[in-house]
PDB file of C-alpha atoms in Angstrom:
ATOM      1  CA  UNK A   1       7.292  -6.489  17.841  1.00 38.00           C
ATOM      2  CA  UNK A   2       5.084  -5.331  14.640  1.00 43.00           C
ATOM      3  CA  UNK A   3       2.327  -7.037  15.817  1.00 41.00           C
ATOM      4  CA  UNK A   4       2.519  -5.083  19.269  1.00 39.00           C
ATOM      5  CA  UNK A   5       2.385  -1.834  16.717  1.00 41.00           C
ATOM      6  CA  UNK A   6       0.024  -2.496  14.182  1.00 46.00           C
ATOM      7  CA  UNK A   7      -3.688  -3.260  15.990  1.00 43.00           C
ATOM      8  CA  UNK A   8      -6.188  -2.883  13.194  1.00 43.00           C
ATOM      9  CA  UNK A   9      -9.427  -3.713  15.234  1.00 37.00           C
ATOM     10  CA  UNK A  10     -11.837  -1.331  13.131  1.00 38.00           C
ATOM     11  CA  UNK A  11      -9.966  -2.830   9.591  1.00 41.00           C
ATOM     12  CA  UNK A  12     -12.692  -5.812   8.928  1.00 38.00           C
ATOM     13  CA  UNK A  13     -15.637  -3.032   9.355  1.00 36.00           C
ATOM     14  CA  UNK A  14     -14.189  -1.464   6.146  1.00 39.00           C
ATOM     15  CA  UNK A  15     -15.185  -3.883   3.560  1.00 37.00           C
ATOM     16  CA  UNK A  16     -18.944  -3.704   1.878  1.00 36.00           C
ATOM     17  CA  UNK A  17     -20.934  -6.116   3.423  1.00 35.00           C
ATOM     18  CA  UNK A  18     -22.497  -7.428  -0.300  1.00 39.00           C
ATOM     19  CA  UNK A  19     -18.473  -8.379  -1.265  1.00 39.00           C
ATOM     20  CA  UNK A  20     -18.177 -11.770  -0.535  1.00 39.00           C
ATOM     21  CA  UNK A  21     -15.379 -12.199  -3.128  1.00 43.00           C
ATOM     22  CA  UNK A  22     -12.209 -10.909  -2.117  1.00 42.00           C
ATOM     23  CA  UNK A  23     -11.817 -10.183  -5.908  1.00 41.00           C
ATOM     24  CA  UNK A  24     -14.969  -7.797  -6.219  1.00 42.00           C
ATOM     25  CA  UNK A  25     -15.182  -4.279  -6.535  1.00 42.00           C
ATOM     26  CA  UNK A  26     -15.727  -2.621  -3.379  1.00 40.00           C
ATOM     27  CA  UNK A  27     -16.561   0.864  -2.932  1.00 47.00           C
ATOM     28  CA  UNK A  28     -15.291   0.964   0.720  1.00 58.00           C
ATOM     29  CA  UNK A  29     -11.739  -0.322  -0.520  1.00 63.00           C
ATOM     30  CA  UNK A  30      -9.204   2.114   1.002  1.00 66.00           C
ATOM     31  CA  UNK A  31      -6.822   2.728  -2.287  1.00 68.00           C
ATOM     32  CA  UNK A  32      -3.542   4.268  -0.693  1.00 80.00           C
ATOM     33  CA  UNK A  33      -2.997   2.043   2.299  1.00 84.00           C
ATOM     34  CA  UNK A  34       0.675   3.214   2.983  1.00 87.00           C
ATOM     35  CA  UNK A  35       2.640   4.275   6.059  1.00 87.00           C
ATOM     36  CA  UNK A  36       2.085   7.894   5.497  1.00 86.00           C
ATOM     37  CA  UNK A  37      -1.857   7.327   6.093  1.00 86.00           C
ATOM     38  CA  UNK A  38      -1.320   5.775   9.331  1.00 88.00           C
ATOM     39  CA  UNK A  39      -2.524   7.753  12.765  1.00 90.00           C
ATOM     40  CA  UNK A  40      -1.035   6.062  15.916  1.00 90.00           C
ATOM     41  CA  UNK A  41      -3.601   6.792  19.255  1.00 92.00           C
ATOM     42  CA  UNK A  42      -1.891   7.778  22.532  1.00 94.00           C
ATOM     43  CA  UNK A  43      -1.862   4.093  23.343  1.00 95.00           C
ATOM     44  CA  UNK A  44      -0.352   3.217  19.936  1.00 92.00           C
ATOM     45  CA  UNK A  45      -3.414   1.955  18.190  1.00 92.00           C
ATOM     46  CA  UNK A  46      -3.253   2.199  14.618  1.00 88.00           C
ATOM     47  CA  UNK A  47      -5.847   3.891  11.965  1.00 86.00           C
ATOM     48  CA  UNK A  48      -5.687   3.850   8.343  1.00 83.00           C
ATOM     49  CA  UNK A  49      -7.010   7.405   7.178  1.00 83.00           C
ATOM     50  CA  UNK A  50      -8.025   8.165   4.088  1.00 70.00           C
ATOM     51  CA  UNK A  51      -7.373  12.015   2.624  1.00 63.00           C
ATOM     52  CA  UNK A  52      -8.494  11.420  -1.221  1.00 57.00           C
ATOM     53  CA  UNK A  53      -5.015  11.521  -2.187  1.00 48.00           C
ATOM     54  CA  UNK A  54      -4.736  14.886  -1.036  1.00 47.00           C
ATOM     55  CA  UNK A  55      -1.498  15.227  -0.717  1.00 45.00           C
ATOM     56  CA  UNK A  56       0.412  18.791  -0.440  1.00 48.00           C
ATOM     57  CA  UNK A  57       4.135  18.611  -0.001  1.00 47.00           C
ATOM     58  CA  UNK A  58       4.357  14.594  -1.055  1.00 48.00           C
ATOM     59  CA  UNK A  59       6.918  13.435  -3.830  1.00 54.00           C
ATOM     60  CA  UNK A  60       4.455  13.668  -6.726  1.00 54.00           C
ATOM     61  CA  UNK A  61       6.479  10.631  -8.872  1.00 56.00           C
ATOM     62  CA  UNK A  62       5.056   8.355  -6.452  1.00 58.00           C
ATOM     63  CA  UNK A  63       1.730   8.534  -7.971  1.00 54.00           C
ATOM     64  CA  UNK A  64       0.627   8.142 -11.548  1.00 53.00           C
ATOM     65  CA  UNK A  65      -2.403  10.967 -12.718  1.00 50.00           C
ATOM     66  CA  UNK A  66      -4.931   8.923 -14.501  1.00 54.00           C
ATOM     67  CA  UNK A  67      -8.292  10.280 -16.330  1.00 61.00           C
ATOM     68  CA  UNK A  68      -9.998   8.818 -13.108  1.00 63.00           C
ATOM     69  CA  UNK A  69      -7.207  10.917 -10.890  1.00 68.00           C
ATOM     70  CA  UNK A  70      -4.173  10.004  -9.071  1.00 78.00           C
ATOM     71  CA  UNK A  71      -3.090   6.132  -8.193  1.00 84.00           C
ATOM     72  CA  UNK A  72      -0.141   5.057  -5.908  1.00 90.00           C
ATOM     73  CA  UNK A  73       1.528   3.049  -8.156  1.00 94.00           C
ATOM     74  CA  UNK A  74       4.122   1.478  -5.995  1.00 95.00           C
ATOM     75  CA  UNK A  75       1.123   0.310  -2.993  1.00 94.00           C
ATOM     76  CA  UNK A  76      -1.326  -0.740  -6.155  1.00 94.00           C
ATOM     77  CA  UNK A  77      -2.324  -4.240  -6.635  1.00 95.00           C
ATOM     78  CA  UNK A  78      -2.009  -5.574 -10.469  1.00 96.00           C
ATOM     79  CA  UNK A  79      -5.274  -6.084 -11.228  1.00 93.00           C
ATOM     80  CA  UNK A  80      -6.109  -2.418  -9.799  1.00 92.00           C
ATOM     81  CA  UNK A  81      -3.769  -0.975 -12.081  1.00 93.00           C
ATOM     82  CA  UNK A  82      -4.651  -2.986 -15.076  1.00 93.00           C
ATOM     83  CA  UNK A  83      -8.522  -2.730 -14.502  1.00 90.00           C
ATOM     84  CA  UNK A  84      -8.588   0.257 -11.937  1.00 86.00           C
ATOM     85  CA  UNK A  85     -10.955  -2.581  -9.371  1.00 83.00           C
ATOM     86  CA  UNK A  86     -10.174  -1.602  -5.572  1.00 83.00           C
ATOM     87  CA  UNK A  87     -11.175  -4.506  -3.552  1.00 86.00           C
ATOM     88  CA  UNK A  88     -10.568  -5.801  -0.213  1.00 88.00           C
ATOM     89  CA  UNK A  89      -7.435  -7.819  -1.992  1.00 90.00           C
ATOM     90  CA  UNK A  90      -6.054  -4.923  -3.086  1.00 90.00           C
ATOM     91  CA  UNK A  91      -6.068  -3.386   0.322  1.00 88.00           C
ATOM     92  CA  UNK A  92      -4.084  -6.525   1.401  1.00 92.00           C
ATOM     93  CA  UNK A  93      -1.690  -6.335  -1.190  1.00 95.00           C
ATOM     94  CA  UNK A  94      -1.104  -2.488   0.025  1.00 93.00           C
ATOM     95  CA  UNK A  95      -1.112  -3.435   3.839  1.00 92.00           C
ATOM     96  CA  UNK A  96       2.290  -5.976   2.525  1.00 94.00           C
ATOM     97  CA  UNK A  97       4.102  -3.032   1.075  1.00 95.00           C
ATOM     98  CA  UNK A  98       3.400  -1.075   4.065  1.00 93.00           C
ATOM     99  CA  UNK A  99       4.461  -3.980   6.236  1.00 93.00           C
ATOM    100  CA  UNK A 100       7.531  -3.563   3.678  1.00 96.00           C
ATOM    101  CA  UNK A 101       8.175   0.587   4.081  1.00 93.00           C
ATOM    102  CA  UNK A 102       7.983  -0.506   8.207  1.00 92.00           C
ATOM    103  CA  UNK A 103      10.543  -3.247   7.967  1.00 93.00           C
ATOM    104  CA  UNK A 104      12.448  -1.240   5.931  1.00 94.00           C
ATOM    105  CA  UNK A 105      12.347   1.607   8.133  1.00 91.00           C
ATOM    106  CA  UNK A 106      11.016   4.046   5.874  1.00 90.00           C
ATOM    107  CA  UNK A 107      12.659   2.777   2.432  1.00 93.00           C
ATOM    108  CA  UNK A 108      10.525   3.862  -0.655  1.00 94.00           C
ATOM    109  CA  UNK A 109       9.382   0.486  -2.628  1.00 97.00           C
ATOM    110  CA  UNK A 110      10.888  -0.369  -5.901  1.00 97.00           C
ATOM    111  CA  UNK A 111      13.227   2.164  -4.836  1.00 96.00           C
ATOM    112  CA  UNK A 112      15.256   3.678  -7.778  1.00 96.00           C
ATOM    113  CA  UNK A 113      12.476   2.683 -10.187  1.00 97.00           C
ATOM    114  CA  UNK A 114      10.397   4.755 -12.126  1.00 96.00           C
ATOM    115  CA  UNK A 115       6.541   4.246 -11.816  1.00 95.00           C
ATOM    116  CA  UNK A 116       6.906   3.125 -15.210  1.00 96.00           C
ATOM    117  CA  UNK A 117       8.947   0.522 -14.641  1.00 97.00           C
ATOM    118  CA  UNK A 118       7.145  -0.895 -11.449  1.00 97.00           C
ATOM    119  CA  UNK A 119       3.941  -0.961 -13.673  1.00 97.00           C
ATOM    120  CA  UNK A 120       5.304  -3.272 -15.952  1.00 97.00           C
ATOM    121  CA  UNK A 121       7.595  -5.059 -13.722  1.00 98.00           C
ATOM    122  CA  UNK A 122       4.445  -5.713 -11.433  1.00 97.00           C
ATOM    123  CA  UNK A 123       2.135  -6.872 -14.081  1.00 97.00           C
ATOM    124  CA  UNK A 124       4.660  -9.388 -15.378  1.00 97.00           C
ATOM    125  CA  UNK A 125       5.034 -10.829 -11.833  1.00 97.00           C
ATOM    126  CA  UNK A 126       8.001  -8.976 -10.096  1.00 97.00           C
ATOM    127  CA  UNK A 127       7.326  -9.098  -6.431  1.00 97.00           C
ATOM    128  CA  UNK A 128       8.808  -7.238  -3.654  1.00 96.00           C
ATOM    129  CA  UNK A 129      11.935  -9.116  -2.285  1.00 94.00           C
ATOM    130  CA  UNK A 130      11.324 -10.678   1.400  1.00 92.00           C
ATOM    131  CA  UNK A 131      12.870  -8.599   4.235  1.00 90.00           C
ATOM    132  CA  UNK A 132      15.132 -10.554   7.134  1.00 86.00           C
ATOM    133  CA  UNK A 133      13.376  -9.804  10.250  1.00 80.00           C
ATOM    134  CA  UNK A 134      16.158 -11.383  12.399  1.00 69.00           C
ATOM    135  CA  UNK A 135      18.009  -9.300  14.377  1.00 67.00           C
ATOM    136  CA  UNK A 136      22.094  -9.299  13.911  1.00 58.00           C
ATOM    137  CA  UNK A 137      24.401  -9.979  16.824  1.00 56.00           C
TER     138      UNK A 137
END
């Protein structure tokens, strides 16, 4: 099913060559991998795009303004929003709350939480609860 959806064949091209720690800084790191950055081809292939956070007409709670500009809070890795390092982790840890707005159809994470809250509740180790896949009968 979600694997029939989601084919990310340009995804490994993104990360900097010289990062051979998944923990390092890397300047190609996407930032706001979410389901509203995602292009679908005619034959369902699926992009990540990146606008800059340009984002007209977008619920402006879900992102925090920072001296260094705006952060997605509720699709940013804790040590990106402790220590403001984009790597190729943190674009992981975004692709899983994508993965969660898709199996969610659409729900906003830490829904009914300020960004506030899922700051704090992040950093102290709150994770995203798991989402049944199987299908009722």
């Amino acid at each position: 099913m979600i694997h029939k959806f989601l084919i990310f064949s340009s995804y490994s091209s993104l990360s900097s060559p010289s990062s051979s720690s998944p923990s390092s800084s890397s300047s190609s790191s996407l930032t706001d991998v979410a389901t509203r950055n995602v292009l679908l081809s005619s034959d369902l292939r699926a992009k990540i795009s990146d606008f800059g956070l340009s984002r007209e007409g977008v619920e402006d709670s879900l992102y925090y303004q920072s001296r260094g500009g705006k952060m997605p809070i509720r699709w940013t890795a804790p040590e990106a929003l402790e220590h403001h390092r984009f790597s190729t982790a943190s674009d992981i840890w975004a692709f899983g709350v994508m993965l969660y707005e898709i199996w969610t159809k659409a729900e906003t994470p830490y829904h009914g939480w300020t960004n506030q809250r899922v700051w704090v509740e992040v950093i102290a180790g709150f994770r995203l609860p798991k989402v049944c896949l199987a299908e009722k009968k």
